[in-house]
JSON list of C-alpha atoms in Angstrom, two decimals:
[
{"chain": "A", "resi": 1, "resn": "MET", "atom": "CA", "xyz": [63.94, -15.62, -14.48]},
{"chain": "A", "resi": 2, "resn": "ARG", "atom": "CA", "xyz": [61.42, -16.87, -16.96]},
{"chain": "A", "resi": 3, "resn": "THR", "atom": "CA", "xyz": [59.83, -18.96, -14.23]},
{"chain": "A", "resi": 4, "resn": "LYS", "atom": "CA", "xyz": [59.51, -15.90, -12.00]},
{"chain": "A", "resi": 5, "resn": "ARG", "atom": "CA", "xyz": [57.75, -13.95, -14.75]},
{"chain": "A", "resi": 6, "resn": "LEU", "atom": "CA", "xyz": [55.43, -16.85, -15.44]},
{"chain": "A", "resi": 7, "resn": "LEU", "atom": "CA", "xyz": [54.70, -17.17, -11.74]},
{"chain": "A", "resi": 8, "resn": "ILE", "atom": "CA", "xyz": [53.99, -13.43, -11.45]},
{"chain": "A", "resi": 9, "resn": "VAL", "atom": "CA", "xyz": [51.63, -13.48, -14.48]},
{"chain": "A", "resi": 10, "resn": "VAL", "atom": "CA", "xyz": [49.78, -16.50, -13.13]},
{"chain": "A", "resi": 11, "resn": "SER", "atom": "CA", "xyz": [49.53, -14.86, -9.68]},
{"chain": "A", "resi": 12, "resn": "VAL", "atom": "CA", "xyz": [48.14, -11.62, -11.17]},
{"chain": "A", "resi": 13, "resn": "LEU", "atom": "CA", "xyz": [45.70, -13.62, -13.27]},
{"chain": "A", "resi": 14, "resn": "LEU", "atom": "CA", "xyz": [44.52, -15.63, -10.25]},
{"chain": "A", "resi": 15, "resn": "PHE", "atom": "CA", "xyz": [44.25, -12.47, -8.17]},
{"chain": "A", "resi": 16, "resn": "GLY", "atom": "CA", "xyz": [42.10, -10.89, -10.89]},
{"chain": "A", "resi": 17, "resn": "ILE", "atom": "CA", "xyz": [39.84, -13.93, -11.00]},
{"chain": "A", "resi": 18, "resn": "LEU", "atom": "CA", "xyz": [39.56, -13.85, -7.20]},
{"chain": "A", "resi": 19, "resn": "VAL", "atom": "CA", "xyz": [38.54, -10.16, -7.23]},
{"chain": "A", "resi": 20, "resn": "VAL", "atom": "CA", "xyz": [35.90, -10.83, -9.91]},
{"chain": "A", "resi": 21, "resn": "GLN", "atom": "CA", "xyz": [34.50, -13.77, -7.93]},
{"chain": "A", "resi": 22, "resn": "ILE", "atom": "CA", "xyz": [34.28, -11.73, -4.70]},
{"chain": "A", "resi": 23, "resn": "ASN", "atom": "CA", "xyz": [32.49, -8.91, -6.56]},
{"chain": "A", "resi": 24, "resn": "GLN", "atom": "CA", "xyz": [30.00, -11.36, -8.11]},
{"chain": "A", "resi": 25, "resn": "THR", "atom": "CA", "xyz": [29.37, -12.98, -4.72]},
{"chain": "A", "resi": 26, "resn": "SER", "atom": "CA", "xyz": [28.26, -9.68, -3.17]},
{"chain": "A", "resi": 27, "resn": "GLN", "atom": "CA", "xyz": [26.00, -8.94, -6.14]},
{"chain": "A", "resi": 28, "resn": "LEU", "atom": "CA", "xyz": [24.50, -12.42, -5.93]},
{"chain": "A", "resi": 29, "resn": "LYS", "atom": "CA", "xyz": [23.84, -11.91, -2.21]},
{"chain": "A", "resi": 30, "resn": "LYS", "atom": "CA", "xyz": [21.94, -8.69, -2.99]},
{"chain": "A", "resi": 31, "resn": "GLN", "atom": "CA", "xyz": [19.91, -10.41, -5.71]},
{"chain": "A", "resi": 32, "resn": "TYR", "atom": "CA", "xyz": [19.18, -13.29, -3.37]},
{"chain": "A", "resi": 33, "resn": "GLN", "atom": "CA", "xyz": [17.90, -10.96, -0.64]},
{"chain": "A", "resi": 34, "resn": "THR", "atom": "CA", "xyz": [15.62, -9.04, -3.02]},
{"chain": "A", "resi": 35, "resn": "LEU", "atom": "CA", "xyz": [14.24, -12.25, -4.53]},
{"chain": "A", "resi": 36, "resn": "LYS", "atom": "CA", "xyz": [13.73, -13.71, -1.07]},
{"chain": "A", "resi": 37, "resn": "THR", "atom": "CA", "xyz": [11.65, -10.71, 0.09]},
{"chain": "A", "resi": 38, "resn": "GLU", "atom": "CA", "xyz": [9.71, -10.69, -3.19]},
{"chain": "A", "resi": 39, "resn": "TYR", "atom": "CA", "xyz": [9.00, -14.40, -2.78]},
{"chain": "A", "resi": 40, "resn": "SER", "atom": "CA", "xyz": [7.73, -13.93, 0.78]},
{"chain": "A", "resi": 41, "resn": "ASN", "atom": "CA", "xyz": [5.42, -11.09, -0.39]},
{"chain": "A", "resi": 42, "resn": "VAL", "atom": "CA", "xyz": [4.05, -13.20, -3.22]},
{"chain": "A", "resi": 43, "resn": "GLN", "atom": "CA", "xyz": [3.59, -16.14, -0.87]},
{"chain": "A", "resi": 44, "resn": "SER", "atom": "CA", "xyz": [1.64, -14.05, 1.66]},
{"chain": "A", "resi": 45, "resn": "ARG", "atom": "CA", "xyz": [-0.58, -12.64, -1.12]},
{"chain": "A", "resi": 46, "resn": "HIS", "atom": "CA", "xyz": [-1.17, -16.16, -2.39]},
{"chain": "A", "resi": 47, "resn": "GLU", "atom": "CA", "xyz": [-2.12, -17.35, 1.10]},
{"chain": "A", "resi": 48, "resn": "MET", "atom": "CA", "xyz": [-4.61, -14.49, 1.44]},
{"chain": "A", "resi": 49, "resn": "ILE", "atom": "CA", "xyz": [-6.14, -15.26, -1.96]},
{"chain": "A", "resi": 50, "resn": "HIS", "atom": "CA", "xyz": [-6.24, -18.94, -1.12]},
{"chain": "A", "resi": 51, "resn": "LYS", "atom": "CA", "xyz": [-7.97, -18.17, 2.17]},
{"chain": "A", "resi": 52, "resn": "ILE", "atom": "CA", "xyz": [-10.59, -16.00, 0.47]},
{"chain": "A", "resi": 53, "resn": "VAL", "atom": "CA", "xyz": [-11.23, -18.56, -2.27]},
{"chain": "A", "resi": 54, "resn": "SER", "atom": "CA", "xyz": [-11.16, -21.63, -0.06]},
{"chain": "A", "resi": 55, "resn": "GLN", "atom": "CA", "xyz": [-13.29, -20.17, 2.75]},
{"chain": "A", "resi": 56, "resn": "PRO", "atom": "CA", "xyz": [-16.09, -18.12, 1.20]},
{"chain": "A", "resi": 57, "resn": "THR", "atom": "CA", "xyz": [-18.40, -18.91, 4.12]},
{"chain": "A", "resi": 58, "resn": "VAL", "atom": "CA", "xyz": [-15.98, -17.22, 6.53]},
{"chain": "A", "resi": 59, "resn": "GLN", "atom": "CA", "xyz": [-15.84, -14.20, 4.25]},
{"chain": "A", "resi": 60, "resn": "LYS", "atom": "CA", "xyz": [-19.63, -14.14, 3.94]},
{"chain": "A", "resi": 61, "resn": "THR", "atom": "CA", "xyz": [-20.00, -14.37, 7.73]},
{"chain": "A", "resi": 62, "resn": "ASN", "atom": "CA", "xyz": [-17.56, -11.49, 8.21]},
{"chain": "A", "resi": 63, "resn": "LEU", "atom": "CA", "xyz": [-19.46, -9.42, 5.66]},
{"chain": "A", "resi": 64, "resn": "LYS", "atom": "CA", "xyz": [-22.81, -10.11, 7.34]},
{"chain": "A", "resi": 65, "resn": "ALA", "atom": "CA", "xyz": [-21.39, -9.16, 10.75]},
{"chain": "A", "resi": 66, "resn": "SER", "atom": "CA", "xyz": [-19.93, -6.02, 9.17]},
{"chain": "A", "resi": 67, "resn": "GLN", "atom": "CA", "xyz": [-23.32, -5.08, 7.72]},
{"chain": "A", "resi": 68, "resn": "VAL", "atom": "CA", "xyz": [-24.92, -5.37, 11.15]},
{"chain": "A", "resi": 69, "resn": "ARG", "atom": "CA", "xyz": [-22.16, -3.30, 12.71]},
{"chain": "A", "resi": 70, "resn": "VAL", "atom": "CA", "xyz": [-22.46, -0.57, 10.04]},
{"chain": "A", "resi": 71, "resn": "GLN", "atom": "CA", "xyz": [-26.22, -0.52, 10.56]},
{"chain": "A", "resi": 72, "resn": "GLN", "atom": "CA", "xyz": [-25.73, -0.01, 14.30]},
{"chain": "A", "resi": 73, "resn": "PHE", "atom": "CA", "xyz": [-23.18, 2.73, 13.59]},
{"chain": "A", "resi": 74, "resn": "ILE", "atom": "CA", "xyz": [-25.47, 4.70, 11.27]},
{"chain": "A", "resi": 75, "resn": "ASP", "atom": "CA", "xyz": [-28.34, 4.22, 13.71]},
{"chain": "A", "resi": 76, "resn": "LEU", "atom": "CA", "xyz": [-26.20, 5.78, 16.45]},
{"chain": "A", "resi": 77, "resn": "VAL", "atom": "CA", "xyz": [-25.11, 8.62, 14.15]},
{"chain": "A", "resi": 78, "resn": "GLN", "atom": "CA", "xyz": [-28.64, 9.48, 13.08]},
{"chain": "A", "resi": 79, "resn": "ASN", "atom": "CA", "xyz": [-30.39, 9.11, 16.43]},
{"chain": "A", "resi": 80, "resn": "ASN", "atom": "CA", "xyz": [-27.92, 10.87, 18.74]},
{"chain": "A", "resi": 81, "resn": "LYS", "atom": "CA", "xyz": [-26.66, 14.40, 19.15]},
{"chain": "A", "resi": 82, "resn": "ALA", "atom": "CA", "xyz": [-23.29, 15.31, 17.67]},
{"chain": "A", "resi": 83, "resn": "SER", "atom": "CA", "xyz": [-21.99, 16.12, 21.15]},
{"chain": "A", "resi": 84, "resn": "ASP", "atom": "CA", "xyz": [-22.49, 12.46, 22.17]},
{"chain": "A", "resi": 85, "resn": "TYR", "atom": "CA", "xyz": [-20.47, 11.03, 19.27]},
{"chain": "A", "resi": 86, "resn": "GLN", "atom": "CA", "xyz": [-17.14, 10.91, 21.10]},
{"chain": "A", "resi": 87, "resn": "ASN", "atom": "CA", "xyz": [-18.53, 8.51, 23.71]},
{"chain": "A", "resi": 88, "resn": "LYS", "atom": "CA", "xyz": [-21.02, 6.49, 21.71]},
{"chain": "A", "resi": 89, "resn": "LEU", "atom": "CA", "xyz": [-19.07, 5.95, 18.49]},
{"chain": "A", "resi": 90, "resn": "ARG", "atom": "CA", "xyz": [-15.68, 5.15, 20.02]},
{"chain": "A", "resi": 91, "resn": "ASP", "atom": "CA", "xyz": [-16.09, 1.38, 19.49]},
{"chain": "A", "resi": 92, "resn": "PHE", "atom": "CA", "xyz": [-17.54, 1.78, 16.00]},
{"chain": "A", "resi": 93, "resn": "ALA", "atom": "CA", "xyz": [-15.29, 4.27, 14.20]},
{"chain": "A", "resi": 94, "resn": "THR", "atom": "CA", "xyz": [-11.84, 5.76, 14.05]},
{"chain": "A", "resi": 95, "resn": "LEU", "atom": "CA", "xyz": [-11.21, 9.11, 15.72]},
{"chain": "A", "resi": 96, "resn": "SER", "atom": "CA", "xyz": [-10.90, 10.89, 12.37]},
{"chain": "A", "resi": 97, "resn": "VAL", "atom": "CA", "xyz": [-14.37, 9.66, 11.32]},
{"chain": "A", "resi": 98, "resn": "ILE", "atom": "CA", "xyz": [-15.87, 10.78, 14.63]},
{"chain": "A", "resi": 99, "resn": "ASN", "atom": "CA", "xyz": [-14.28, 14.21, 14.26]},
{"chain": "A", "resi": 100, "resn": "GLN", "atom": "CA", "xyz": [-15.50, 14.48, 10.68]},
{"chain": "A", "resi": 101, "resn": "LEU", "atom": "CA", "xyz": [-19.03, 13.61, 11.75]},
{"chain": "A", "resi": 102, "resn": "THR", "atom": "CA", "xyz": [-18.97, 16.00, 14.68]},
{"chain": "A", "resi": 103, "resn": "ASN", "atom": "CA", "xyz": [-17.54, 18.96, 12.79]},
{"chain": "A", "resi": 104, "resn": "THR", "atom": "CA", "xyz": [-18.90, 18.77, 9.27]},
{"chain": "A", "resi": 105, "resn": "LEU", "atom": "CA", "xyz": [-21.49, 16.15, 8.47]},
{"chain": "A", "resi": 106, "resn": "ALA", "atom": "CA", "xyz": [-23.74, 15.93, 11.51]},
{"chain": "A", "resi": 107, "resn": "PRO", "atom": "CA", "xyz": [-24.75, 19.59, 11.93]},
{"chain": "A", "resi": 108, "resn": "SER", "atom": "CA", "xyz": [-26.31, 19.54, 8.46]},
{"chain": "A", "resi": 109, "resn": "VAL", "atom": "CA", "xyz": [-28.53, 16.58, 9.30]},
{"chain": "A", "resi": 110, "resn": "GLN", "atom": "CA", "xyz": [-31.79, 16.86, 11.19]},
{"chain": "A", "resi": 111, "resn": "ASN", "atom": "CA", "xyz": [-31.57, 14.32, 13.94]},
{"chain": "A", "resi": 112, "resn": "SER", "atom": "CA", "xyz": [-32.43, 13.22, 17.42]},
{"chain": "A", "resi": 113, "resn": "THR", "atom": "CA", "xyz": [-34.89, 15.87, 18.61]},
{"chain": "A", "resi": 114, "resn": "LEU", "atom": "CA", "xyz": [-36.84, 16.17, 15.38]},
{"chain": "A", "resi": 115, "resn": "ALA", "atom": "CA", "xyz": [-37.20, 12.63, 14.08]},
{"chain": "A", "resi": 116, "resn": "HIS", "atom": "CA", "xyz": [-36.28, 9.03, 14.69]},
{"chain": "A", "resi": 117, "resn": "TYR", "atom": "CA", "xyz": [-34.36, 7.40, 11.86]},
{"chain": "A", "resi": 118, "resn": "ASP", "atom": "CA", "xyz": [-34.59, 3.79, 10.80]},
{"chain": "A", "resi": 119, "resn": "VAL", "atom": "CA", "xyz": [-31.87, 2.13, 8.74]},
{"chain": "A", "resi": 120, "resn": "PRO", "atom": "CA", "xyz": [-33.76, -0.02, 6.23]},
{"chain": "A", "resi": 121, "resn": "VAL", "atom": "CA", "xyz": [-30.90, -0.56, 3.75]},
{"chain": "A", "resi": 122, "resn": "VAL", "atom": "CA", "xyz": [-27.26, -1.51, 4.23]},
{"chain": "A", "resi": 123, "resn": "ALA", "atom": "CA", "xyz": [-25.96, -2.67, 0.85]},
{"chain": "A", "resi": 124, "resn": "VAL", "atom": "CA", "xyz": [-22.47, -3.86, -0.03]},
{"chain": "A", "resi": 125, "resn": "ASN", "atom": "CA", "xyz": [-21.00, -1.66, -2.73]},
{"chain": "A", "resi": 126, "resn": "LYS", "atom": "CA", "xyz": [-17.49, -3.10, -2.93]},
{"chain": "A", "resi": 127, "resn": "GLN", "atom": "CA", "xyz": [-15.31, -5.49, -0.99]},
{"chain": "A", "resi": 128, "resn": "TRP", "atom": "CA", "xyz": [-11.53, -5.87, -1.18]},
{"chain": "A", "resi": 129, "resn": "GLU", "atom": "CA", "xyz": [-9.04, -7.61, 1.11]},
{"chain": "A", "resi": 130, "resn": "ASP", "atom": "CA", "xyz": [-10.08, -6.58, 4.63]},
{"chain": "A", "resi": 131, "resn": "LYS", "atom": "CA", "xyz": [-12.26, -3.60, 3.74]},
{"chain": "A", "resi": 132, "resn": "ALA", "atom": "CA", "xyz": [-15.83, -3.26, 2.58]},
{"chain": "A", "resi": 133, "resn": "ARG", "atom": "CA", "xyz": [-17.73, -0.25, 1.24]},
{"chain": "A", "resi": 134, "resn": "PHE", "atom": "CA", "xyz": [-21.41, 0.00, 2.10]},
{"chain": "A", "resi": 135, "resn": "LEU", "atom": "CA", "xyz": [-24.21, 2.21, 0.87]},
{"chain": "A", "resi": 136, "resn": "VAL", "atom": "CA", "xyz": [-26.57, 2.98, 3.73]},
{"chain": "A", "resi": 137, "resn": "ILE", "atom": "CA", "xyz": [-29.92, 4.74, 3.73]},
{"chain": "A", "resi": 138, "resn": "ALA", "atom": "CA", "xyz": [-31.38, 6.16, 6.93]},
{"chain": "A", "resi": 139, "resn": "LYS", "atom": "CA", "xyz": [-35.03, 7.10, 6.74]},
{"chain": "A", "resi": 140, "resn": "SER", "atom": "CA", "xyz": [-37.39, 9.10, 8.92]},
{"chain": "A", "resi": 141, "resn": "ASP", "atom": "CA", "xyz": [-40.84, 10.54, 8.39]},
{"chain": "A", "resi": 142, "resn": "VAL", "atom": "CA", "xyz": [-39.26, 13.87, 7.47]},
{"chain": "A", "resi": 143, "resn": "GLN", "atom": "CA", "xyz": [-36.28, 12.97, 5.27]},
{"chain": "A", "resi": 144, "resn": "SER", "atom": "CA", "xyz": [-33.99, 10.25, 3.98]},
{"chain": "A", "resi": 145, "resn": "VAL", "atom": "CA", "xyz": [-30.20, 10.39, 4.21]},
{"chain": "A", "resi": 146, "resn": "ALA", "atom": "CA", "xyz": [-27.72, 8.31, 2.18]},
{"chain": "A", "resi": 147, "resn": "TRP", "atom": "CA", "xyz": [-24.25, 7.46, 3.44]},
{"chain": "A", "resi": 148, "resn": "GLN", "atom": "CA", "xyz": [-21.23, 5.79, 1.90]},
{"chain": "A", "resi": 149, "resn": "VAL", "atom": "CA", "xyz": [-19.29, 3.96, 4.61]},
{"chain": "A", "resi": 150, "resn": "THR", "atom": "CA", "xyz": [-15.90, 2.21, 4.32]},
{"chain": "A", "resi": 151, "resn": "TYR", "atom": "CA", "xyz": [-15.53, -0.44, 7.01]},
{"chain": "A", "resi": 152, "resn": "ASP", "atom": "CA", "xyz": [-12.35, -2.23, 8.10]},
{"chain": "A", "resi": 153, "resn": "VAL", "atom": "CA", "xyz": [-13.39, -5.85, 8.69]},
{"chain": "A", "resi": 154, "resn": "THR", "atom": "CA", "xyz": [-10.22, -6.74, 10.60]},
{"chain": "A", "resi": 155, "resn": "ASN", "atom": "CA", "xyz": [-10.34, -3.86, 13.10]},
{"chain": "A", "resi": 156, "resn": "GLN", "atom": "CA", "xyz": [-14.16, -3.68, 13.02]},
{"chain": "A", "resi": 157, "resn": "LYS", "atom": "CA", "xyz": [-14.24, 0.09, 12.66]},
{"chain": "A", "resi": 158, "resn": "VAL", "atom": "CA", "xyz": [-15.55, 2.58, 10.15]},
{"chain": "A", "resi": 159, "resn": "THR", "atom": "CA", "xyz": [-12.55, 4.20, 8.48]},
{"chain": "A", "resi": 160, "resn": "LYS", "atom": "CA", "xyz": [-14.25, 6.60, 6.07]},
{"chain": "A", "resi": 161, "resn": "ILE", "atom": "CA", "xyz": [-17.71, 8.09, 5.73]},
{"chain": "A", "resi": 162, "resn": "SER", "atom": "CA", "xyz": [-19.40, 10.51, 3.38]},
{"chain": "A", "resi": 163, "resn": "ARG", "atom": "CA", "xyz": [-22.92, 11.73, 2.73]},
{"chain": "A", "resi": 164, "resn": "LEU", "atom": "CA", "xyz": [-24.36, 11.12, -0.68]},
{"chain": "A", "resi": 165, "resn": "PRO", "atom": "CA", "xyz": [-26.98, 13.20, -2.45]},
{"chain": "A", "resi": 166, "resn": "LEU", "atom": "CA", "xyz": [-30.36, 11.50, -2.40]},
{"chain": "A", "resi": 167, "resn": "LYS", "atom": "CA", "xyz": [-32.78, 12.90, -4.94]},
{"chain": "A", "resi": 168, "resn": "GLY", "atom": "CA", "xyz": [-36.44, 12.54, -4.11]},
{"chain": "A", "resi": 169, "resn": "GLY", "atom": "CA", "xyz": [-37.78, 10.40, -1.32]},
{"chain": "A", "resi": 170, "resn": "TYR", "atom": "CA", "xyz": [-36.64, 6.88, -0.65]},
{"chain": "A", "resi": 171, "resn": "ASP", "atom": "CA", "xyz": [-39.39, 4.31, -0.37]},
{"chain": "A", "resi": 172, "resn": "ASN", "atom": "CA", "xyz": [-38.36, 0.78, 0.52]},
{"chain": "A", "resi": 173, "resn": "GLU", "atom": "CA", "xyz": [-41.82, -0.54, -0.40]},
{"chain": "A", "resi": 174, "resn": "ARG", "atom": "CA", "xyz": [-40.82, -0.64, -4.07]}
]
């Protein structure tokens, strides 16, 4: 009888230990999965940083190509009618930017029939990951217009655009 009681107590004790171990195993699996995903995110960020740091010439080349593309985009915006934007800007900008230009920004700008605009300045304002923000000035004999353009280097499209106030005349001779 005493042996049976001892055997039952030991069995209950072992069963309790088994339940605790099974519970801890599932919790450890959850922790492992979260740490694994966190590790992969950190590793991908590190690879991107390493790529940017180790290949500055590639980044500089991408930025130069982006500047040329933004210059072409603003040249098309300033020297074409708003009704032509859907066709001409399709390769340069997202649909939301084209709609914004067509509906709000372009009608307030004198363009196309009145004056020809040159784009003398495309300056990098900020660059992060795969995006770059440019300040662009378009100049004609009549007026100067300043734009702030956000460009996606990966997709090679303008993702955001806004007109900036330009006080006085811009003279690139200075």
